[in-house]
Short mmCIF file of C-alpha atoms and ligand atoms in Angstrom, two decimals:
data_model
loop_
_atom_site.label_atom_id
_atom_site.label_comp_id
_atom_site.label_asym_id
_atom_site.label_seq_id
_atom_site.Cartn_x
_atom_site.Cartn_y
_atom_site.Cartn_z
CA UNK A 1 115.78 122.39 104.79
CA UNK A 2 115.71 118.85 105.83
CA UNK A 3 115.45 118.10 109.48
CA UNK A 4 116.02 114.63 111.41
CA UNK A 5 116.73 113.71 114.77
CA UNK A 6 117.50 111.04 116.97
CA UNK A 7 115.15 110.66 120.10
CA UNK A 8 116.41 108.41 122.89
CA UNK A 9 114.40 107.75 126.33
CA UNK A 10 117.21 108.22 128.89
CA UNK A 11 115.73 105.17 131.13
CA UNK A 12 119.18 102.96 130.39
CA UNK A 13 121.82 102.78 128.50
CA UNK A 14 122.57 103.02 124.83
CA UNK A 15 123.47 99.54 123.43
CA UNK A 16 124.90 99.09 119.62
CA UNK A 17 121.21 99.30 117.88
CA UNK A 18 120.63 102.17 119.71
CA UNK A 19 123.85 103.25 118.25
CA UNK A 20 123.13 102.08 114.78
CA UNK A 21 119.56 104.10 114.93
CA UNK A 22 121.65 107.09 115.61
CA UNK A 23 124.29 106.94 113.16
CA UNK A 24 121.35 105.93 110.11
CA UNK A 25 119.44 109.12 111.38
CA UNK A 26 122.77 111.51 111.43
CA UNK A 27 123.76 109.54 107.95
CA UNK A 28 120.43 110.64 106.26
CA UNK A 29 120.48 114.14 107.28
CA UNK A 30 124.00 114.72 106.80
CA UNK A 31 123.92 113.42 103.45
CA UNK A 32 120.82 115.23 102.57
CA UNK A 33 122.77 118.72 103.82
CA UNK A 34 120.11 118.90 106.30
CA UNK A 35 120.49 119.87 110.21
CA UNK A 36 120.17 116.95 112.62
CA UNK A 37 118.59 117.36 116.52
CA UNK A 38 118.82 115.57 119.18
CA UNK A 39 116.48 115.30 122.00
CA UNK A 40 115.80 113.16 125.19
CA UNK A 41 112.07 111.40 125.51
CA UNK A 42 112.04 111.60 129.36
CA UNK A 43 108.11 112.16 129.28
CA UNK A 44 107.97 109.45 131.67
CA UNK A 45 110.02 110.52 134.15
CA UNK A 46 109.99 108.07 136.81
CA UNK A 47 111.40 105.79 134.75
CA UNK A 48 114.78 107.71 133.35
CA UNK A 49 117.77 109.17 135.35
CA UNK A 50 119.55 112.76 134.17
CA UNK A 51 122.88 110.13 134.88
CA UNK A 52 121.61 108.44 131.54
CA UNK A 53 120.72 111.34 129.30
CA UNK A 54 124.41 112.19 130.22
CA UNK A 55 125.95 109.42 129.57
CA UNK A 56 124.04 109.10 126.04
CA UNK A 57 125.42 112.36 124.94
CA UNK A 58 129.03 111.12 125.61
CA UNK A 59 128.47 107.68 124.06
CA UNK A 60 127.20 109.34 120.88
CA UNK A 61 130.18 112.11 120.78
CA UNK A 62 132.73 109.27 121.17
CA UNK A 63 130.99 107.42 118.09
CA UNK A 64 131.84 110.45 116.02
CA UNK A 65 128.22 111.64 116.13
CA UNK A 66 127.41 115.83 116.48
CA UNK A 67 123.95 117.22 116.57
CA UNK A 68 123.13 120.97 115.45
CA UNK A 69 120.59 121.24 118.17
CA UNK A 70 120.36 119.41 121.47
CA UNK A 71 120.36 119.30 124.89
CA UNK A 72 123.66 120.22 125.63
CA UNK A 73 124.08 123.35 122.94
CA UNK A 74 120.20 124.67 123.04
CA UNK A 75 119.36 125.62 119.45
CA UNK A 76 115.86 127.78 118.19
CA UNK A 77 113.71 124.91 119.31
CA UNK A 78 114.70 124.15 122.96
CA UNK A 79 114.18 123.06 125.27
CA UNK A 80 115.18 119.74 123.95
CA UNK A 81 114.16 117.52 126.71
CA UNK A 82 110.34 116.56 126.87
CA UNK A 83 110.21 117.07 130.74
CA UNK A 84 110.40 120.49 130.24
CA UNK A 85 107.75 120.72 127.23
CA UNK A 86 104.62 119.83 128.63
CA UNK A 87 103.09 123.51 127.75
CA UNK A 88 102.86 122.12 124.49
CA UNK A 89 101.70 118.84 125.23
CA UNK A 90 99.03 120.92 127.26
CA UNK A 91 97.93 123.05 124.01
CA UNK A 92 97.62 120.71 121.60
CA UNK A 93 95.77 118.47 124.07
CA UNK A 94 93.64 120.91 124.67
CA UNK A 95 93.04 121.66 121.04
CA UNK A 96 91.76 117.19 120.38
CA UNK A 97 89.68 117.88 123.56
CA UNK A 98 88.05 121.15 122.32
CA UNK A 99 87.53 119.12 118.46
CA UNK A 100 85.70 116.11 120.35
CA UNK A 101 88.71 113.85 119.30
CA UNK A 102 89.50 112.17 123.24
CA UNK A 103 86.80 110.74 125.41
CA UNK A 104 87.56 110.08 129.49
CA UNK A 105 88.66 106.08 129.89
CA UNK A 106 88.17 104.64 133.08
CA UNK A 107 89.10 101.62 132.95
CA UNK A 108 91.64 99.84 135.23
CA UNK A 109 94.65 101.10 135.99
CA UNK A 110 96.34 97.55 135.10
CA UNK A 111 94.65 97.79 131.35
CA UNK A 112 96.24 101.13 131.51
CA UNK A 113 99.62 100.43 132.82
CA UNK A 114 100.63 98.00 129.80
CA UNK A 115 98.86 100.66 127.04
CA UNK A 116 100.31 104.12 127.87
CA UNK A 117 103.70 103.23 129.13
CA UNK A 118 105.02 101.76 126.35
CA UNK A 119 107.22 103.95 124.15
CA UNK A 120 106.95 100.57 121.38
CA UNK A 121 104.06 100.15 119.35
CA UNK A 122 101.35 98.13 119.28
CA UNK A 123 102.66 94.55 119.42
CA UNK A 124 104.07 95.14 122.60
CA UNK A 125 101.03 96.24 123.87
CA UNK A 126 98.79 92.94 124.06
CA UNK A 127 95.17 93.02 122.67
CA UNK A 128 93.65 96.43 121.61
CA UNK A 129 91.42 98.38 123.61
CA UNK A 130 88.07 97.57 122.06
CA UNK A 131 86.71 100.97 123.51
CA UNK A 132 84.99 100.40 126.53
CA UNK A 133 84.38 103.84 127.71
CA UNK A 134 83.47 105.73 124.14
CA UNK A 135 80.43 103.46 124.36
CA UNK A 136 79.29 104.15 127.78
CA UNK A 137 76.40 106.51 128.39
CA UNK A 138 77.96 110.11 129.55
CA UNK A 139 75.70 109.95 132.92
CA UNK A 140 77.61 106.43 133.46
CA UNK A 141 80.85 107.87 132.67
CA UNK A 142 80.50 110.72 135.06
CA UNK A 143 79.60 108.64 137.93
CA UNK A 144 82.68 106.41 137.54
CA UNK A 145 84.90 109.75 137.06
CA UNK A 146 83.84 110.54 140.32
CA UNK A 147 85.61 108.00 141.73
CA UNK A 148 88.32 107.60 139.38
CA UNK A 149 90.76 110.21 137.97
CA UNK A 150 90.56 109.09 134.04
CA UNK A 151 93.17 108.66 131.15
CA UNK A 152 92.04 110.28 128.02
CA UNK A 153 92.21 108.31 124.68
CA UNK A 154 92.05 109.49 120.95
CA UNK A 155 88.76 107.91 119.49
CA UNK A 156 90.28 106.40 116.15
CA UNK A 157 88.24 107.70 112.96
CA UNK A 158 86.67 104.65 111.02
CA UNK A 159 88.85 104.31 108.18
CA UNK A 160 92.53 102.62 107.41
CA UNK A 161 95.78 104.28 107.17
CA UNK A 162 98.37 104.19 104.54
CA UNK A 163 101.98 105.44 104.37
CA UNK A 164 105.26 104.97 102.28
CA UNK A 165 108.02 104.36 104.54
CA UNK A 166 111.24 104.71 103.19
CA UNK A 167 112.81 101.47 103.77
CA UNK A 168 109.93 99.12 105.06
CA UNK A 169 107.59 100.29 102.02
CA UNK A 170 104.30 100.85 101.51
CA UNK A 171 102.29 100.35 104.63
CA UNK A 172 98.49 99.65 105.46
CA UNK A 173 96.75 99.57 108.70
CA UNK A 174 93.05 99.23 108.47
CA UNK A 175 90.58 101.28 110.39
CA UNK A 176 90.90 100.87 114.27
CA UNK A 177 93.86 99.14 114.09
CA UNK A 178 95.34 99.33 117.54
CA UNK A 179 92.03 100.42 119.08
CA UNK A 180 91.63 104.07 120.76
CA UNK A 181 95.10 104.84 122.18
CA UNK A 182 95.94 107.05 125.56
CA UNK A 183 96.99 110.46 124.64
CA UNK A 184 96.93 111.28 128.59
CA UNK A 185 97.61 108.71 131.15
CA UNK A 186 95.45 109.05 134.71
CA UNK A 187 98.41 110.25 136.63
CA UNK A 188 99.07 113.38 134.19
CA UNK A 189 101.63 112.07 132.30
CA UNK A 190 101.28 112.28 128.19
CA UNK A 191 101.89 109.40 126.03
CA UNK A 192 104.39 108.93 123.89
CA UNK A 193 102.56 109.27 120.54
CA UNK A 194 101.13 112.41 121.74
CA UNK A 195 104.39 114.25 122.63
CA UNK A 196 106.47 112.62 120.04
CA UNK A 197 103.90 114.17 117.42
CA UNK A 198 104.03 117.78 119.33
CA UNK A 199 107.90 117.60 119.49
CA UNK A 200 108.77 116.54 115.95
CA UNK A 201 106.61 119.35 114.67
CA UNK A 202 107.45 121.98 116.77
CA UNK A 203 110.77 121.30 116.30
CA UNK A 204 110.27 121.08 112.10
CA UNK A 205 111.69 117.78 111.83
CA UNK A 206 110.79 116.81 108.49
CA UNK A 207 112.31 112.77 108.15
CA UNK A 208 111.97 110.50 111.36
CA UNK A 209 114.43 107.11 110.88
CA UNK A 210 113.72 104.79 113.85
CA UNK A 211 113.75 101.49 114.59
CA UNK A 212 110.84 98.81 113.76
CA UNK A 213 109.60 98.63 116.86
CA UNK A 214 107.64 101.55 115.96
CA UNK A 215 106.39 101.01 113.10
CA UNK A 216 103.34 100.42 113.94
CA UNK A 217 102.91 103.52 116.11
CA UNK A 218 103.17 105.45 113.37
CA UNK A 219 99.63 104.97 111.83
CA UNK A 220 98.85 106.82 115.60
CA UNK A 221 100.99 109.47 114.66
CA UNK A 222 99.68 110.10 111.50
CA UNK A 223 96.32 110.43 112.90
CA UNK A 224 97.17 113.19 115.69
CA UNK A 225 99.38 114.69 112.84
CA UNK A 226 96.32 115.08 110.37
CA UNK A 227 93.91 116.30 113.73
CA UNK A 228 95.79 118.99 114.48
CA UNK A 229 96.46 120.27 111.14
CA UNK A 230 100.13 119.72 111.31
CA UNK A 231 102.30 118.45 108.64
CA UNK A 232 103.73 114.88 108.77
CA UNK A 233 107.62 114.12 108.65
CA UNK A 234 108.28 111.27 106.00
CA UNK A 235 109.09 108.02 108.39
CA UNK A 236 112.07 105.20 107.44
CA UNK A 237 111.71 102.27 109.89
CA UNK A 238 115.36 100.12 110.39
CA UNK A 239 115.27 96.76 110.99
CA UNK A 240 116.13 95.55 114.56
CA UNK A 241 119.77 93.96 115.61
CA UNK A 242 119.18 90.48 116.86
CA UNK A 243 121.83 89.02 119.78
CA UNK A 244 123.13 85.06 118.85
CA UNK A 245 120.24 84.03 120.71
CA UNK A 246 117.74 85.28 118.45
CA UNK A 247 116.26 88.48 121.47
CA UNK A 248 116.53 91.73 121.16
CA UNK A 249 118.93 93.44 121.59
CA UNK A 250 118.26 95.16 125.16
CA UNK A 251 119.36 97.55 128.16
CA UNK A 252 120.61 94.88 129.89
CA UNK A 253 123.37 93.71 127.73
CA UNK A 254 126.30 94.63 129.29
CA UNK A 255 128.75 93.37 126.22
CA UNK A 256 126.89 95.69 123.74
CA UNK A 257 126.42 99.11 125.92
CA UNK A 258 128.00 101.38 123.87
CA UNK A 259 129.94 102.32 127.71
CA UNK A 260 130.98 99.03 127.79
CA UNK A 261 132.87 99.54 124.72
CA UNK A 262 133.79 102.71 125.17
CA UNK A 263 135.82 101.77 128.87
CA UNK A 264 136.99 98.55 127.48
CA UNK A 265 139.60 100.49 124.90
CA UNK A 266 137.08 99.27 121.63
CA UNK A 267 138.20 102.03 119.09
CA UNK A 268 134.92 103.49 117.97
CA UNK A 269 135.54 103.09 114.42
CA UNK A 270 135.02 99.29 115.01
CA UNK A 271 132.19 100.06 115.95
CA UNK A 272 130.76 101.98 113.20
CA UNK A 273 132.36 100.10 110.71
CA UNK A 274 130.07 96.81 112.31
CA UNK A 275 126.90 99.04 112.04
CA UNK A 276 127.52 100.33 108.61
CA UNK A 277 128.21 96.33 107.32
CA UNK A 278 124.92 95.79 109.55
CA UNK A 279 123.64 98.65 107.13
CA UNK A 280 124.89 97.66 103.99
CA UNK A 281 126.70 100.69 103.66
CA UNK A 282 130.03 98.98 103.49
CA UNK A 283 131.10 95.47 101.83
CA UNK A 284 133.16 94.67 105.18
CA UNK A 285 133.53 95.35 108.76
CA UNK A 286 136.30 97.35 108.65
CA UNK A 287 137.15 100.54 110.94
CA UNK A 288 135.34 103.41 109.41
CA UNK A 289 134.72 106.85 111.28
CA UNK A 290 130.94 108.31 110.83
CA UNK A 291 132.17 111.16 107.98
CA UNK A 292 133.23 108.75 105.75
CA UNK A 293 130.20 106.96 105.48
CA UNK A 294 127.67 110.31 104.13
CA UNK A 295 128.57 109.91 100.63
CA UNK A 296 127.79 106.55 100.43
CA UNK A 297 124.63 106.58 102.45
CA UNK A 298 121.31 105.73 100.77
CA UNK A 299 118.06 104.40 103.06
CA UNK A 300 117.90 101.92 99.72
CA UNK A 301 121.30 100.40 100.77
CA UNK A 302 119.75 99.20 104.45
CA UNK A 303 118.51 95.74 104.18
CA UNK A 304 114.98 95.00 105.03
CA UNK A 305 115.20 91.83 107.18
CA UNK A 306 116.54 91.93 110.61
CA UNK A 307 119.94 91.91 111.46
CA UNK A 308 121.29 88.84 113.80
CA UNK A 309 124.62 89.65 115.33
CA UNK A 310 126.86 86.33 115.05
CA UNK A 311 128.78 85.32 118.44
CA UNK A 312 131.81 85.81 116.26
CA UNK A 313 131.21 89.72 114.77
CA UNK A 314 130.25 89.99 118.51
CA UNK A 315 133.83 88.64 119.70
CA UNK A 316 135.22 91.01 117.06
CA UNK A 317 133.64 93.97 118.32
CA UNK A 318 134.38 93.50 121.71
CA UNK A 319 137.87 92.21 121.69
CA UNK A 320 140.51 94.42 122.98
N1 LIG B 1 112.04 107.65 122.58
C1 LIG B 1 111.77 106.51 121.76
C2 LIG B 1 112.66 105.34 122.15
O1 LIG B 1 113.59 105.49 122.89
C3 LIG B 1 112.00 106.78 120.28
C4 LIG B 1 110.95 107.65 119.72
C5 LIG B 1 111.01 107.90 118.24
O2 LIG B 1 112.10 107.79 117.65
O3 LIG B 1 109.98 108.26 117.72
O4 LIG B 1 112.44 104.25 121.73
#
């Protein structure tokens, strides 16, 4: 049985990419006959609100989106919200740390700050750690853990990475790309990439569609997959939507909050008919509910360049 899943962090709102993430993920699984999940990434809790995760669940019901397992209906993997996972987080930590796979990093906390908090790959990250602390002596590293609480990182084997993604192709990340990444941040919260790994296999999820932006934490992935014995889930990576100004698409744009939309009397179907021509799924933009769209679906149909939403489709979209 196929498995996918759509993984929002409930620290905003959703916006239309969001949206378009979501409906691409239910799309594949539904037209595969497989079971779809959906679960909320508030690892970092600080930085989400349960006013959020609630508001996602609505936003995603009113685009015509279900889920087989989530949040709101349990299923025979819940809890599905991360919060309320870290027992596993704690095993399978514990299982790299008994292997020799993490070493104690001491480093600043500002280094740190821009590393582990970043749910978006590497390019948002800045320059990679070059692995201070793996090379200092272990009497050295004692004395500074002494006086600093440490983040643990995964020390990256020496060799490259390759994977087939499904609609950005064959990929290749040579060895250390990224540098060591945190797996454990010094204030006891887990990283992304380490509870995004524990959660997608506990939960059997065997396809992961997502956008771009994390692409490149995938090789990461791969590499805690493979360390603790666990099989991979095959990865498709979506191109990002683009505003008329050329940014990214973010949780500040009021006109494209799905919300926005949603109180401003925008039938959803115009909205999925906008991210299915955004997904080559359909020749035009016309009003199209999600249902009709899973016999058409193939990842092979979604273009590989990035999408840049006009100021007119955006008029469109939003006009009453
Ligand atoms: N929670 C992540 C985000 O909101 C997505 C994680 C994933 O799909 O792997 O960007």
């Amino acid at each position: 049985m196929r498995r996918g899943r759509f993984a929002p962090t409930p620290s905003g709102r959703l916006h239309i990419g969001n949206a378009r993430t979501a409906l691409l993920a239910w799309l594949q699984m539904r037209a595969a006959g497989g079971e779809f999940v959906l679960r909320l990434e508030d690892i970092d809790k600080p930085r989400c609100r349960p006013a959020f995760a609630e508001l996602m669940i609505r936003d995603l019901r009113w685009l015509g989106l279900d889920w087989d397992e989530g949040p709101d209906i349990g299923g025979p993997y819940a809890p599905y919200v991360q919060s309320e996972r870290e027992e596993e987080y704690d095993r399978l930590f514990g299982r790299l740390e008994r292997d020799g796979l993490l070493y104690a990093c001491t480093c600043s906390r500002a280094e740190l700050a821009a590393i582990a908090s970043a749910p978006h790959g590497l390019a948002s990250e800045g320059p990679a750690y070059p692995g201070t602390c793996r090379h200092r002596t272990p009497e050295e590293q004692a004395a500074r853990a002494a006086v600093k609480t440490p983040s643990y990182r995964f020390a990256l084997p020496d060799r490259p990475v390759f994977f087939r993604d499904a609609v950005a192709g064959e990929q290749h990340f040579p060895a250390g790309s990224g540098g060591d990444f945190v797996v454990k941040r010094a204030d006891g919260v887990y990283a992304y990439q380490l509870a995004v790994v524990a959660d997608d296999a506990a939960m059997r999820i065997t396809d992961v569609l997502r956008g771009s932006d994390l692409l490149d934490s995938t090789p990461r992935q791969l590499l805690l997959y493979e360390a603790l014995g666990l099989a991979a889930p095959a990865f498709a990576h979506i191109p990002l939507l683009y505003g008329p100004d050329g940014r990214r698409l973010a949780k500040r744009d009021d006109a494209v909050m799905l919300v926005s939309l949603r109180e401003n009397g925008v039938p959803p179907e115009r909205v999925v008919g906008w991210l299915a021509y955004w997904s080559g799924l359909i020749e035009r933009p016309e009003p199209v509910r999600p249902a009709e769209l899973v016999a058409g679906f193939s990842p092979d149909r979604i273009p590989k360049e990035p999408i840049v939403v006009s100021e007119e489709a955006l008029r469109h979209l939003t006009s009453r």
